Amino acid sequence: MESFGYAGKILFVDLTSRRVREQPLDPDLAKNLVGGLGLGFNLLKELLGPDTDPLSPENPLVVGLGPLGGTLTPGSGKCCLTMKYPLQAGRGEKKHFVSNATGGSRRFGAMMKGAGYDALVITGRSEKPCCLVVTDEGVDVADAHEIWGRDIHETTEFLVRKYRGRTGKPGVWTIGQAGENLVKIAQATLDDRNSLGRNVGAVLGSKNLKAVVTLGRKGIAVKDRKRFLKLYNEKRKEILQHPHYQPLPRLHGGMIQHLFETTLVEIKACTGCLGACRATLEAREGRFKGESFRGGDLSVPADFGRRLRLDDYGAMYKLIDAMNRYGLCMLTTLRMMFFVTRMYERGVLTSSDTGGLELRLGDFDTYMSLIEKIVRKEDIGASMAEGWHVLSDRVGVDAASEFKDGCSIIKGVDTLTDARFWPSHFSPGMGLANLVHSKGKHAHGATYWPAGPDIHKETYQPDELQSLSDLRRDTEKMGVTREEMAGIFTADSFNAGKLAKYTQDAEYLYNALGICDCVVHWECDPTRDVPWLAELYSALTGIEVSPREFLRAGERIYNLEKLLNVREGFDRRDDEIPSVWLQNTQTPVRLRTGEIYLRDWFGNRIQKADIEGMLDDYYEERGWDIATGTPTPAKLRELGLA
Amino acid sequence: MKKNIETAPEKCTECMCCQLICSLTYTGAFNPERARIVIDPPREITFTDECVSGCTLCTQYCVYGAITKKSGV
């Protein structure tokens, strides 16, 4: 039977036995769970045992792709990874969450579907370092001795040269030396520049899996090409005519924009993306003048320098480059280096803990040495490599309550942002979703990112919040019904807990479809339009679906993930707000000065009791048990998951 | 090299929009590996022998200026 939109098969590879098998994609499963995350969590439900050690051969890695992946749809390079994570989720507790990472690719996803697969399941442990090569001519567990020990850029370049396709590069997903050494804050990297994802590198390393290469020529069939192109072209026109659209990053002026514009060498995009954001930047002055560095997130260099007091931006680039090459999560590594520096300044840590390094802000060479210590798991680097809770135990100071600068730690993961800085983030879903998400919402990929004050703005402008009517419009565009809207919105307010449920469902739907949810360039992304996506999906696959059914699929996937975490012992107690977010803090450098604190959308201070109320509303809207924060049997029956 | 298309490979972001619209139009499926345009940025962008003479469809789908229709051709 010809498959439209979907490649039609799931690939299973056991690295211990080197056994490879295929399974046809069940059409009913595809309809109910869409793809990507949905396929991933469903496979984990079948394959992952409850007490599995995340770094054991039994922990399956699932790379899932969506039906819109590898099509012209903007941002259709999205790949979803689902697995049990190696990070310790709580202090003194050995439990580990089951969660997902999503990352954009240029060729990886399209080439994997081209090879014929919607999902790739990897289990076992190879006796020797290996590289999995997936093509439409076969699957090969190749020897990786030539690339083991090499960094991410070197490995990618080697594999691109070796497996180059007829019209371009193969897809490459790889770890660096940090993942090989089972560093738990290591990442894996897609197509040289995109993370897939934070804190997953050690699982690939535990399987002796250095990389996965994809290349395929089977193509993705389209059921109704004329309808698909009409829908695509109309949306493309809307994007290109959007007042905030431009093909290169829009960073809202200031230092980041200046650095970007004056140091940009080249830029790359994900599949089908109309707004590239993966830059190569060159140091034009300073100690590293003339060196260029390729990577992704452009906002980080400025953040990096500010925290570590590095005045030479080329030195900032160089440190980020080292993390990108070793395959360390730059966000976590940066924050940990800052944390241990403060502990050193305070005398909690001494040079005997750091292997002789004298930690002080502004010292590039010391930070480069510290990065290497993390990768090699030496001295204090060995504890940093294990994640925040192990580091806290080692230092004797709880980083989660100590870390007051721009993030917090939830379920063992440092969050992308600090909820106190942007009231828009807490109320409409992002802050709340930080608490309730399986791994503590850490970046894009788990919640709705509302239009509102932009993180790159020089000045903090609360009056630039998205209006209530904007919020209402965006919520309608998620496929929420009139009755549900009436439960969320009143004439002059809304219920943040209830809204969070729908934003998460929509986010999971986007990821399941295989499209990007990352609004880097625009404050309003026209592709965040579930009715349009439902039409596009129908044109592509021939499966007619209503926007509400589509959003329900997102809900189904979210519940499936939650079930896996309930089995791991997670409940409402794990969704507690970090105490540090209930304290006042100072605004960061360059933002409006003064004390800031947790506020709702309207600027009113919110405290623990308000958060508990939001959580009650959230669980109630989810149809979950409010006391435990877990799905009820009735909800599971309703979703067909019982 | 096609007479009616100008290439600027250093501007190519590898988004594959050109290959996706090309393959959909000429093979009936999204299949970059069967497209008639070959990308190897920043070195070169070339066209295969199968590339249809006079076709400039790919230029309409590149927002980065890496492939553009030559004026007056």
XYZ file of C-alpha atoms in Angstrom:
715
model
C 0.000 0.000 0.000
C 1.377 3.400 -0.907
C 1.932 5.625 2.068
C 1.378 9.376 1.753
C 3.305 11.767 3.986
C 4.601 8.911 6.094
C 7.582 6.814 5.056
C 5.603 3.784 6.238
C 8.078 1.820 8.354
C 9.762 1.721 11.754
C 13.360 0.554 11.952
C 14.653 -1.396 14.963
C 18.389 -1.807 15.504
C 19.856 -3.796 18.380
C 23.501 -2.831 18.704
C 24.381 -5.810 20.912
C 23.353 -8.446 18.405
C 23.566 -6.106 15.372
C 20.148 -7.402 14.459
C 18.070 -5.115 12.280
C 14.360 -5.433 11.627
C 11.542 -3.378 10.173
C 7.923 -3.036 11.104
C 5.187 -1.422 9.001
C 3.708 1.719 10.499
C 0.215 0.985 11.794
C -2.139 3.478 10.005
C -4.453 3.713 13.046
C -1.492 4.474 15.276
C -0.333 7.134 12.863
C -3.747 8.747 12.892
C -4.102 8.695 16.677
C -0.570 9.736 17.562
C 0.369 11.641 14.362
C 4.120 10.860 14.382
C 7.344 12.072 16.003
C 6.784 12.301 19.736
C 3.634 10.214 19.519
C 5.374 7.290 17.849
C 8.290 7.649 20.239
C 6.319 7.495 23.464
C 4.158 4.671 22.152
C 7.270 2.650 21.360
C 8.700 3.393 24.813
C 5.453 2.224 26.375
C 6.066 -1.152 24.745
C 9.831 -1.380 25.040
C 10.943 0.462 28.172
C 10.835 -1.426 31.438
C 10.031 0.563 34.599
C 13.344 0.120 36.403
C 15.625 0.447 33.438
C 18.983 2.093 34.069
C 19.156 4.978 31.563
C 22.731 4.105 30.653
C 22.049 0.405 30.246
C 21.684 -1.355 26.892
C 17.982 -1.845 27.672
C 17.164 1.879 27.490
C 15.743 2.413 23.977
C 16.500 5.579 22.050
C 13.731 6.487 19.636
C 14.150 9.067 16.902
C 10.679 9.869 15.575
C 9.808 11.958 12.532
C 6.525 13.573 11.655
C 4.413 13.364 8.500
C 5.181 16.992 7.589
C 8.909 16.379 8.145
C 10.987 16.683 4.990
C 8.281 18.516 3.077
C 8.282 22.172 2.071
C 6.449 23.105 5.278
C 8.461 25.800 7.095
C 10.709 24.256 9.727
C 10.047 20.693 8.590
C 13.457 19.467 9.703
C 12.185 18.765 13.218
C 13.279 15.451 14.709
C 12.024 14.098 18.037
C 14.046 11.991 20.447
C 12.302 10.106 23.220
C 14.002 8.120 25.950
C 14.646 7.752 29.645
C 17.138 10.431 30.688
C 20.317 9.803 32.685
C 20.101 12.954 34.821
C 19.102 12.493 38.435
C 15.734 14.244 38.697
C 15.696 14.992 42.428
C 18.179 15.501 45.231
C 18.752 12.262 47.036
C 16.400 10.452 44.679
C 17.503 8.055 42.019
C 14.486 8.459 39.776
C 14.837 9.545 36.165
C 12.275 11.123 33.896
C 11.158 9.826 30.519
C 11.009 12.744 28.175
C 11.732 14.145 24.771
C 14.148 16.379 22.959
C 13.298 18.002 19.670
C 15.783 19.471 17.254
C 15.858 20.924 13.779
C 17.870 19.372 10.979
C 18.802 20.297 7.469
C 19.179 16.828 5.953
C 18.873 14.269 8.769
C 15.099 13.999 9.003
C 14.422 14.303 5.279
C 17.084 11.706 4.492
C 15.808 9.281 7.145
C 12.331 9.485 5.677
C 13.917 9.199 2.245
C 15.498 5.958 3.429
C 12.013 4.739 4.283
C 11.615 5.216 8.036
C 9.319 7.276 10.261
C 11.030 6.139 13.441
C 14.344 4.592 14.433
C 14.579 2.525 17.616
C 18.066 1.821 18.944
C 18.675 -0.628 21.771
C 21.659 -2.614 23.058
C 25.302 -1.741 23.320
C 27.845 -2.230 20.593
C 30.969 -4.070 21.669
C 33.104 -1.463 19.917
C 32.401 2.139 18.924
C 30.047 2.153 15.983
C 28.280 4.414 13.535
C 24.818 3.516 12.284
C 24.354 4.177 8.570
C 20.728 4.162 7.419
C 20.126 4.344 3.685
C 17.469 3.057 1.301
C 19.949 0.402 0.260
C 20.280 -1.021 3.747
C 21.285 -0.494 7.339
C 24.899 -0.858 8.378
C 26.391 -0.849 11.862
C 29.767 0.478 10.766
C 33.012 0.616 12.680
C 33.654 4.045 14.205
C 37.284 3.828 15.299
C 38.211 6.622 12.855
C 35.820 9.079 14.488
C 35.752 7.978 18.142
C 37.542 10.644 20.146
C 36.900 13.315 17.555
C 34.777 16.362 18.144
C 31.367 17.071 16.669
C 32.529 19.219 13.771
C 35.362 16.837 12.836
C 33.052 13.825 13.013
C 30.361 15.499 10.944
C 32.839 16.638 8.300
C 34.296 13.118 8.078
C 30.905 11.468 7.684
C 29.661 14.065 5.193
C 32.707 13.412 3.013
C 32.323 9.652 3.314
C 28.602 9.357 2.665
C 27.842 12.405 0.491
C 24.646 12.044 -1.520
C 23.822 12.768 -5.125
C 22.512 16.286 -4.512
C 23.897 17.257 -1.113
C 25.015 16.105 2.297
C 23.801 13.066 4.196
C 22.103 13.647 7.542
C 24.435 13.279 10.539
C 23.580 12.988 14.233
C 26.599 12.671 16.477
C 28.095 13.035 19.924
C 31.433 14.574 20.859
C 33.949 13.442 23.433
C 31.634 14.435 26.304
C 28.985 11.942 25.225
C 31.606 9.258 24.698
C 32.780 9.788 28.294
C 29.189 9.467 29.595
C 28.991 13.063 30.745
C 25.336 13.507 31.670
C 25.169 17.135 30.597
C 26.441 16.153 27.142
C 24.316 16.763 24.105
C 24.038 15.135 20.703
C 24.111 17.310 17.620
C 22.180 17.174 14.361
C 23.739 18.218 11.070
C 26.636 19.956 12.790
C 24.674 22.818 14.350
C 21.413 21.780 16.040
C 20.994 20.113 19.395
C 19.097 16.826 19.686
C 19.298 17.312 22.474
C 20.472 18.422 25.895
C 21.464 15.713 28.381
C 21.184 12.842 25.918
C 24.801 12.412 24.766
C 25.674 9.935 27.510
C 22.931 7.545 26.376
C 24.451 7.369 22.891
C 27.868 7.021 24.507
C 26.630 4.180 26.730
C 25.655 2.303 23.571
C 29.069 2.984 21.981
C 27.108 4.780 19.295
C 29.146 7.674 17.935
C 26.824 8.763 15.149
C 23.875 8.009 12.903
C 24.059 8.822 9.187
C 20.953 8.973 6.981
C 20.623 9.116 3.209
C 17.625 8.098 1.136
C 16.025 8.515 -2.230
C 12.620 6.974 -1.752
C 10.823 10.281 -1.464
C 7.697 11.346 0.379
C 4.534 10.887 -1.646
C 1.832 13.549 -1.571
C -1.831 12.572 -1.797
C -3.154 15.827 -3.245
C -0.256 17.842 -4.602
C -2.380 20.702 -5.914
C -4.151 21.214 -2.584
C -0.912 20.923 -0.629
C 0.880 23.506 -2.763
C -2.060 25.899 -2.653
C -2.081 25.754 1.150
C 1.689 26.023 1.324
C 1.940 28.928 -1.105
C -0.775 30.892 0.689
C 0.957 30.443 4.051
C 4.343 31.230 2.561
C 2.956 34.468 1.211
C 1.493 35.301 4.625
C 4.881 34.693 6.260
C 6.855 36.701 3.705
C 4.409 39.596 4.012
C 4.348 39.495 7.809
C 5.586 42.838 9.170
C 8.131 41.092 11.376
C 9.471 38.714 8.760
C 13.023 38.740 7.513
C 15.133 35.797 6.345
C 17.960 36.484 8.805
C 17.597 36.685 12.580
C 15.851 39.718 13.971
C 17.593 40.380 17.238
C 16.045 43.692 18.176
C 19.122 45.860 18.146
C 21.670 46.294 20.873
C 24.811 44.352 21.559
C 23.599 41.001 20.256
C 22.411 42.477 16.962
C 25.625 44.446 16.579
C 27.782 41.405 17.254
C 25.741 39.326 14.869
C 25.833 41.818 12.032
C 29.512 42.620 12.336
C 30.773 39.058 12.763
C 28.447 36.972 10.596
C 30.215 34.760 8.076
C 27.443 32.422 6.970
C 24.073 31.169 8.118
C 22.195 27.882 7.763
C 18.536 26.947 7.995
C 16.587 23.815 8.777
C 14.552 22.005 6.150
C 12.009 24.303 4.524
C 12.777 27.150 6.923
C 12.283 30.708 5.723
C 14.210 32.244 8.636
C 17.718 30.830 9.049
C 19.246 31.006 12.524
C 22.294 28.707 12.618
C 25.202 31.111 12.268
C 28.925 31.032 11.740
C 30.512 34.020 13.438
C 34.073 35.292 13.185
C 36.087 37.150 15.786
C 37.103 40.389 14.102
C 39.408 41.568 16.885
C 40.980 40.429 20.143
C 42.911 37.302 21.025
C 41.059 35.053 18.569
C 40.889 37.492 15.662
C 40.313 35.699 12.386
C 38.905 32.481 13.898
C 35.358 31.532 12.950
C 32.927 29.480 14.978
C 29.821 27.691 13.804
C 26.840 26.904 15.927
C 23.309 27.834 16.672
C 21.819 30.068 19.278
C 22.850 33.641 18.680
C 21.603 35.062 21.922
C 23.951 33.005 24.018
C 27.260 34.737 23.282
C 26.131 37.942 24.928
C 24.667 36.096 27.893
C 27.840 34.126 28.173
C 30.124 37.104 28.305
C 27.959 38.926 30.766
C 27.945 36.053 33.217
C 31.585 35.154 33.039
C 32.743 38.775 32.711
C 34.631 38.109 29.489
C 35.125 41.411 27.738
C 36.582 39.900 24.570
C 33.592 38.600 22.607
C 35.973 36.443 20.543
C 36.858 34.636 23.766
C 33.137 34.080 24.374
C 32.802 32.575 20.912
C 35.840 30.391 21.553
C 34.384 28.950 24.763
C 31.048 28.267 23.095
C 32.879 26.648 20.226
C 34.699 24.350 22.643
C 31.379 23.252 24.164
C 29.847 22.761 20.728
C 32.805 20.678 19.646
C 33.000 18.515 22.769
C 29.212 18.188 22.693
C 28.439 19.825 26.028
C 25.204 21.677 26.633
C 26.360 25.281 26.592
C 23.532 26.563 28.771
C 24.105 24.093 31.576
C 27.886 24.258 31.330
C 27.874 28.034 31.469
C 25.638 28.106 34.493
C 27.587 25.406 36.297
C 30.856 27.220 35.694
C 29.303 30.362 37.104
C 27.934 28.465 40.110
C 31.231 26.788 40.981
C 33.050 30.108 40.553
C 30.793 31.642 43.149
C 31.334 28.679 45.430
C 35.078 29.138 44.953
C 34.864 32.850 45.726
C 32.967 31.971 48.873
C 35.548 29.440 49.952
C 33.155 26.506 49.740
C 35.401 25.105 47.017
C 39.183 25.429 47.043
C 41.924 24.731 44.538
C 42.192 21.213 45.947
C 38.677 20.589 44.595
C 39.439 22.095 41.212
C 42.736 20.365 40.519
C 44.633 23.585 41.066
C 42.432 25.859 38.999
C 41.827 29.227 40.588
C 38.319 30.066 39.508
C 37.668 33.732 38.906
C 35.342 35.623 36.629
C 36.858 36.998 33.443
C 39.588 34.354 33.176
C 39.239 32.671 29.780
C 42.029 30.131 30.194
C 40.677 28.868 33.492
C 37.215 28.372 32.008
C 38.645 26.530 29.017
C 40.488 24.237 31.434
C 37.314 23.730 33.447
C 35.405 22.699 30.310
C 38.102 20.116 29.624
C 37.832 18.854 33.189
C 34.102 18.302 32.737
C 34.671 16.387 29.507
C 37.376 14.243 31.119
C 35.462 13.996 34.422
C 38.366 15.238 36.493
C 38.273 16.942 39.911
C 35.183 19.139 40.316
C 34.475 18.474 36.630
C 33.543 14.899 37.550
C 30.682 16.152 39.729
C 29.607 18.761 37.176
C 29.430 15.974 34.595
C 26.817 14.197 36.717
C 24.315 17.057 36.732
C 23.035 19.632 39.186
C 21.950 17.412 42.062
C 25.159 15.419 42.234
C 27.091 18.684 42.022
C 24.993 20.135 44.843
C 25.736 17.100 47.003
C 29.428 17.352 46.232
C 29.593 21.082 47.024
C 27.223 20.868 49.965
C 25.112 23.750 48.658
C 21.773 23.278 46.926
C 22.228 24.868 43.506
C 18.447 24.905 42.953
C 17.874 27.363 45.757
C 21.213 29.108 45.434
C 21.166 29.889 41.738
C 19.542 33.274 41.486
C 20.649 34.461 38.096
C 18.355 33.889 35.211
C 17.081 30.371 35.609
C 16.206 27.729 38.116
C 16.509 23.992 38.374
C 13.469 21.796 37.978
C 13.615 18.006 37.918
C 17.402 18.276 37.735
C 17.443 20.474 34.613
C 18.271 24.169 34.502
C 15.407 26.049 32.891
C 15.910 28.218 29.854
C 14.638 31.351 31.542
C 13.802 32.859 34.884
C 10.029 33.170 35.234
C 10.390 36.344 37.276
C 11.848 38.315 34.387
C 8.845 38.064 32.106
C 5.322 37.982 33.498
C 4.086 36.796 30.129
C 6.042 33.624 30.636
C 4.334 32.547 33.781
C 0.742 33.296 33.093
C 0.063 32.103 29.581
C 1.785 28.831 30.045
C 5.512 28.958 29.825
C 6.358 29.401 33.472
C 3.695 27.015 34.643
C 4.792 24.493 32.055
C 8.280 24.733 33.517
C 6.848 23.119 36.605
C 4.633 20.447 35.122
C 6.667 19.345 32.135
C 8.330 15.937 32.308
C 11.837 17.365 32.436
C 11.082 20.881 33.601
C 10.518 22.898 30.534
C 14.034 23.823 29.527
C 13.808 25.335 26.071
C 11.484 25.516 23.132
C 9.696 22.342 22.349
C 7.349 21.858 25.226
C 5.137 24.876 25.513
C 3.596 27.741 23.710
C 5.967 30.678 23.502
C 3.700 33.671 23.626
C 4.193 36.803 21.689
C 5.237 39.382 24.209
C 8.304 41.174 25.474
C 11.185 39.764 23.559
C 14.126 38.238 25.366
C 16.544 40.206 23.220
C 15.163 43.628 23.925
C 17.508 46.134 25.507
C 14.915 47.450 27.876
C 12.237 45.665 29.765
C 8.859 46.950 28.679
C 5.916 45.391 30.476
C 3.536 47.452 28.395
C 4.660 45.552 25.324
C 2.873 42.445 26.466
C 0.755 40.791 23.876
C -2.798 42.012 24.281
C -5.554 39.822 25.641
C -7.197 39.776 22.216
C -3.904 38.575 20.692
C -3.788 35.815 23.261
C -7.380 34.888 22.498
C -6.652 34.822 18.755
C -3.586 32.619 19.195
C -5.531 30.253 21.421
C -8.298 29.925 18.836
C -5.603 29.115 16.273
C -4.642 26.090 18.385
C -7.947 24.462 17.533
C -9.580 25.143 20.920
C -13.400 24.992 20.762
C -15.770 27.838 21.585
C -16.868 26.073 24.783
C -13.283 25.560 25.889
C -12.483 29.191 25.068
C -15.373 30.255 27.292
C -13.848 28.246 30.135
C -10.449 29.934 29.704
C -11.298 33.549 28.904
C -13.582 36.115 30.449
C -14.093 39.597 29.008
C -11.053 41.023 30.756
C -9.030 38.089 32.048
C -8.111 34.455 31.538
C -7.265 31.334 33.510
C -3.555 30.643 33.111
C -3.734 27.097 34.447
C -6.405 26.065 31.974
C -4.701 27.793 29.065
C -1.416 26.003 29.779
C -3.073 22.672 29.022
C -3.945 23.693 25.465
C -0.618 25.362 24.750
C 1.148 22.148 25.700
C -1.161 20.012 23.587
C -0.544 22.281 20.597
C 3.192 22.167 21.161
C 3.179 18.392 21.261
C 1.124 18.338 18.083
C 3.674 20.530 16.247
C 6.471 18.244 17.364
C 4.522 15.153 16.376
C 3.956 16.654 12.934
C 7.693 17.231 12.551
C 7.683 21.004 12.355
C 9.524 23.683 14.282
C 7.834 25.485 17.146
C 10.687 27.878 17.690
C 9.771 31.492 17.110
C 13.158 33.038 16.786
C 12.455 35.715 14.268
C 8.876 36.704 14.625
C 6.773 37.563 17.579
C 3.876 35.959 15.819
C 4.548 32.855 13.792
C 1.933 32.301 11.087
C 2.556 28.543 11.005
C 1.209 28.238 14.556
C -2.154 27.631 13.016
C -3.723 24.271 13.791
C -6.662 24.624 11.358
C -4.168 25.272 8.555
C -1.937 22.401 9.707
C -4.931 20.052 9.765
C -5.718 20.992 6.152
C -2.101 20.616 5.108
C -1.882 17.217 6.797
C -5.031 16.083 5.044
C -3.716 17.237 1.653
C -0.442 15.417 2.295
C -1.716 12.151 3.732
C -5.309 11.858 2.493
C -6.407 11.502 6.127
C -9.054 14.102 6.884
C -8.835 15.491 10.393
C -10.513 18.394 12.170
C -8.469 20.977 14.110
C -10.020 19.785 17.386
C -9.207 16.141 16.616
C -5.688 17.244 15.828
C -5.306 19.085 19.124
C -6.734 16.022 20.853
C -3.885 13.983 19.358
C -1.455 16.398 21.067
C -3.291 15.784 24.316
C -3.097 12.026 23.790
C 0.666 12.204 23.325
C 1.071 14.411 26.390
C -0.864 11.915 28.503
C 1.143 9.023 27.110
C 4.356 10.698 28.209
C 2.848 11.436 31.620
C 1.893 7.780 32.083
C 5.493 6.746 31.522
C 6.600 9.211 34.193
C 3.930 8.146 36.660
C 5.439 4.686 36.318
C 8.829 6.201 37.193
C 7.347 7.645 40.394
C 6.604 11.256 39.394
C 3.520 13.051 40.710
C 2.350 16.503 41.831
C 5.129 16.778 44.392
C 7.622 16.953 41.532
C 5.781 19.922 40.005
C 6.532 22.250 42.902
C 7.763 25.745 42.133
C 11.454 26.300 42.932
C 11.712 28.343 46.111
C 14.092 30.769 44.430
C 11.324 31.934 42.103
C 9.275 32.998 45.115
C 11.992 35.382 46.242
C 12.711 38.864 44.948
C 15.692 39.340 42.713
C 17.424 42.160 40.894
C 16.834 42.747 37.211
C 19.725 41.529 35.093
C 22.299 43.781 33.510
C 20.846 46.285 31.027
C 17.250 45.691 31.986
C 15.223 48.130 34.002
C 16.771 48.394 37.435
C 15.089 47.409 40.644
C 13.591 44.453 42.438
C 11.541 42.024 40.421
C 9.366 39.172 41.530
C 6.987 36.607 40.133
C 3.974 38.252 38.536
C 0.975 37.241 36.511
C 0.077 38.488 33.060
C -1.434 41.641 34.525
C 1.597 42.480 36.640
C 0.163 41.383 39.992
C 2.509 39.615 42.378
C 1.853 35.888 42.636
C 2.905 33.693 45.508
C 2.962 30.027 46.323
C -0.781 29.799 47.009
C -1.495 31.355 43.601
C 0.761 28.832 41.922
C -0.982 25.994 43.747
C -4.294 27.382 42.483
C -2.965 27.486 38.933
C -1.803 23.896 39.262
C -5.273 22.874 40.515
C -6.840 24.533 37.473
C -4.312 22.955 35.167
C -4.838 19.405 36.438
C -8.588 19.886 36.431
C -8.586 21.057 32.801
C -6.420 18.075 31.942
C -8.972 15.802 33.552
C -6.324 14.556 35.957
C -6.521 13.858 39.643
C -5.875 17.195 41.326
C -4.330 15.731 44.475
C -1.754 13.612 42.669
C -1.403 15.510 39.383
C -1.734 12.300 37.382
C -4.160 11.096 34.675
C -7.403 9.509 35.862
C -8.705 6.203 34.441
C -11.642 8.107 32.922
C -9.323 10.481 31.041
C -7.235 7.587 29.781
C -10.355 5.801 28.522
C -11.521 8.975 26.822
C -8.187 9.247 24.999
C -8.095 5.556 24.106
C -5.024 4.991 26.265
C -6.557 2.743 28.919
C 25.498 26.131 -15.462
C 22.077 27.290 -16.512
C 21.939 30.396 -18.622
C 18.812 31.737 -16.983
C 19.780 31.226 -13.312
C 22.397 33.020 -11.290
C 23.864 31.241 -8.274
C 25.469 32.627 -5.107
C 26.464 29.455 -3.226
C 27.890 31.404 -0.303
C 24.327 32.509 0.476
C 22.872 28.984 0.441
C 21.480 27.975 3.857
C 20.795 24.345 2.809
C 17.102 24.767 3.599
C 16.404 22.552 0.566
C 13.340 24.517 -0.559
C 14.751 24.469 -4.111
C 15.249 20.716 -4.079
C 11.894 20.076 -2.457
C 9.870 22.074 -5.000
C 11.956 20.679 -7.861
C 11.491 17.067 -6.829
C 7.804 17.525 -6.085
C 7.252 19.054 -9.512
C 9.315 16.637 -11.567
C 9.153 13.373 -9.596
C 5.796 13.795 -7.844
C 7.280 13.406 -4.359
C 9.389 15.368 -1.887
C 12.715 13.793 -2.702
C 15.768 16.093 -2.487
C 18.089 13.342 -3.673
C 16.201 13.198 -6.968
C 16.101 16.956 -7.485
C 17.824 18.457 -10.505
C 19.734 20.992 -8.447
C 22.862 20.023 -6.523
C 23.936 22.085 -3.510
C 27.459 22.177 -2.175
C 27.761 25.493 -0.382
C 29.802 27.587 -0.123
C 31.610 26.024 -3.112
C 28.958 25.661 -5.769
C 25.358 25.142 -6.784
C 24.921 23.200 -10.000
C 22.177 21.606 -12.067
C 21.974 18.048 -13.327
C 21.636 17.055 -16.965
C 17.976 16.285 -16.346
C 17.262 19.895 -15.384
C 14.554 21.243 -17.633
C 15.777 23.968 -19.921
C 14.115 27.266 -19.208
C 12.705 26.196 -15.832
C 13.342 28.697 -13.021
C 10.892 27.324 -10.475
C 13.582 26.847 -7.808
C 14.458 30.540 -7.881
C 10.917 31.390 -6.805
C 11.345 29.346 -3.617
C 14.757 30.669 -2.474
C 14.376 33.490 0.035
C 18.109 33.785 0.683
C 19.273 34.979 -2.732
C 21.374 31.876 -3.429
C 19.594 31.157 -6.715
C 17.977 33.954 -8.663
C 16.516 34.334 -12.103
C 18.806 36.241 -14.430
C 17.171 39.361 -15.664
C 16.733 39.719 -19.404
C 17.335 36.027 -20.166
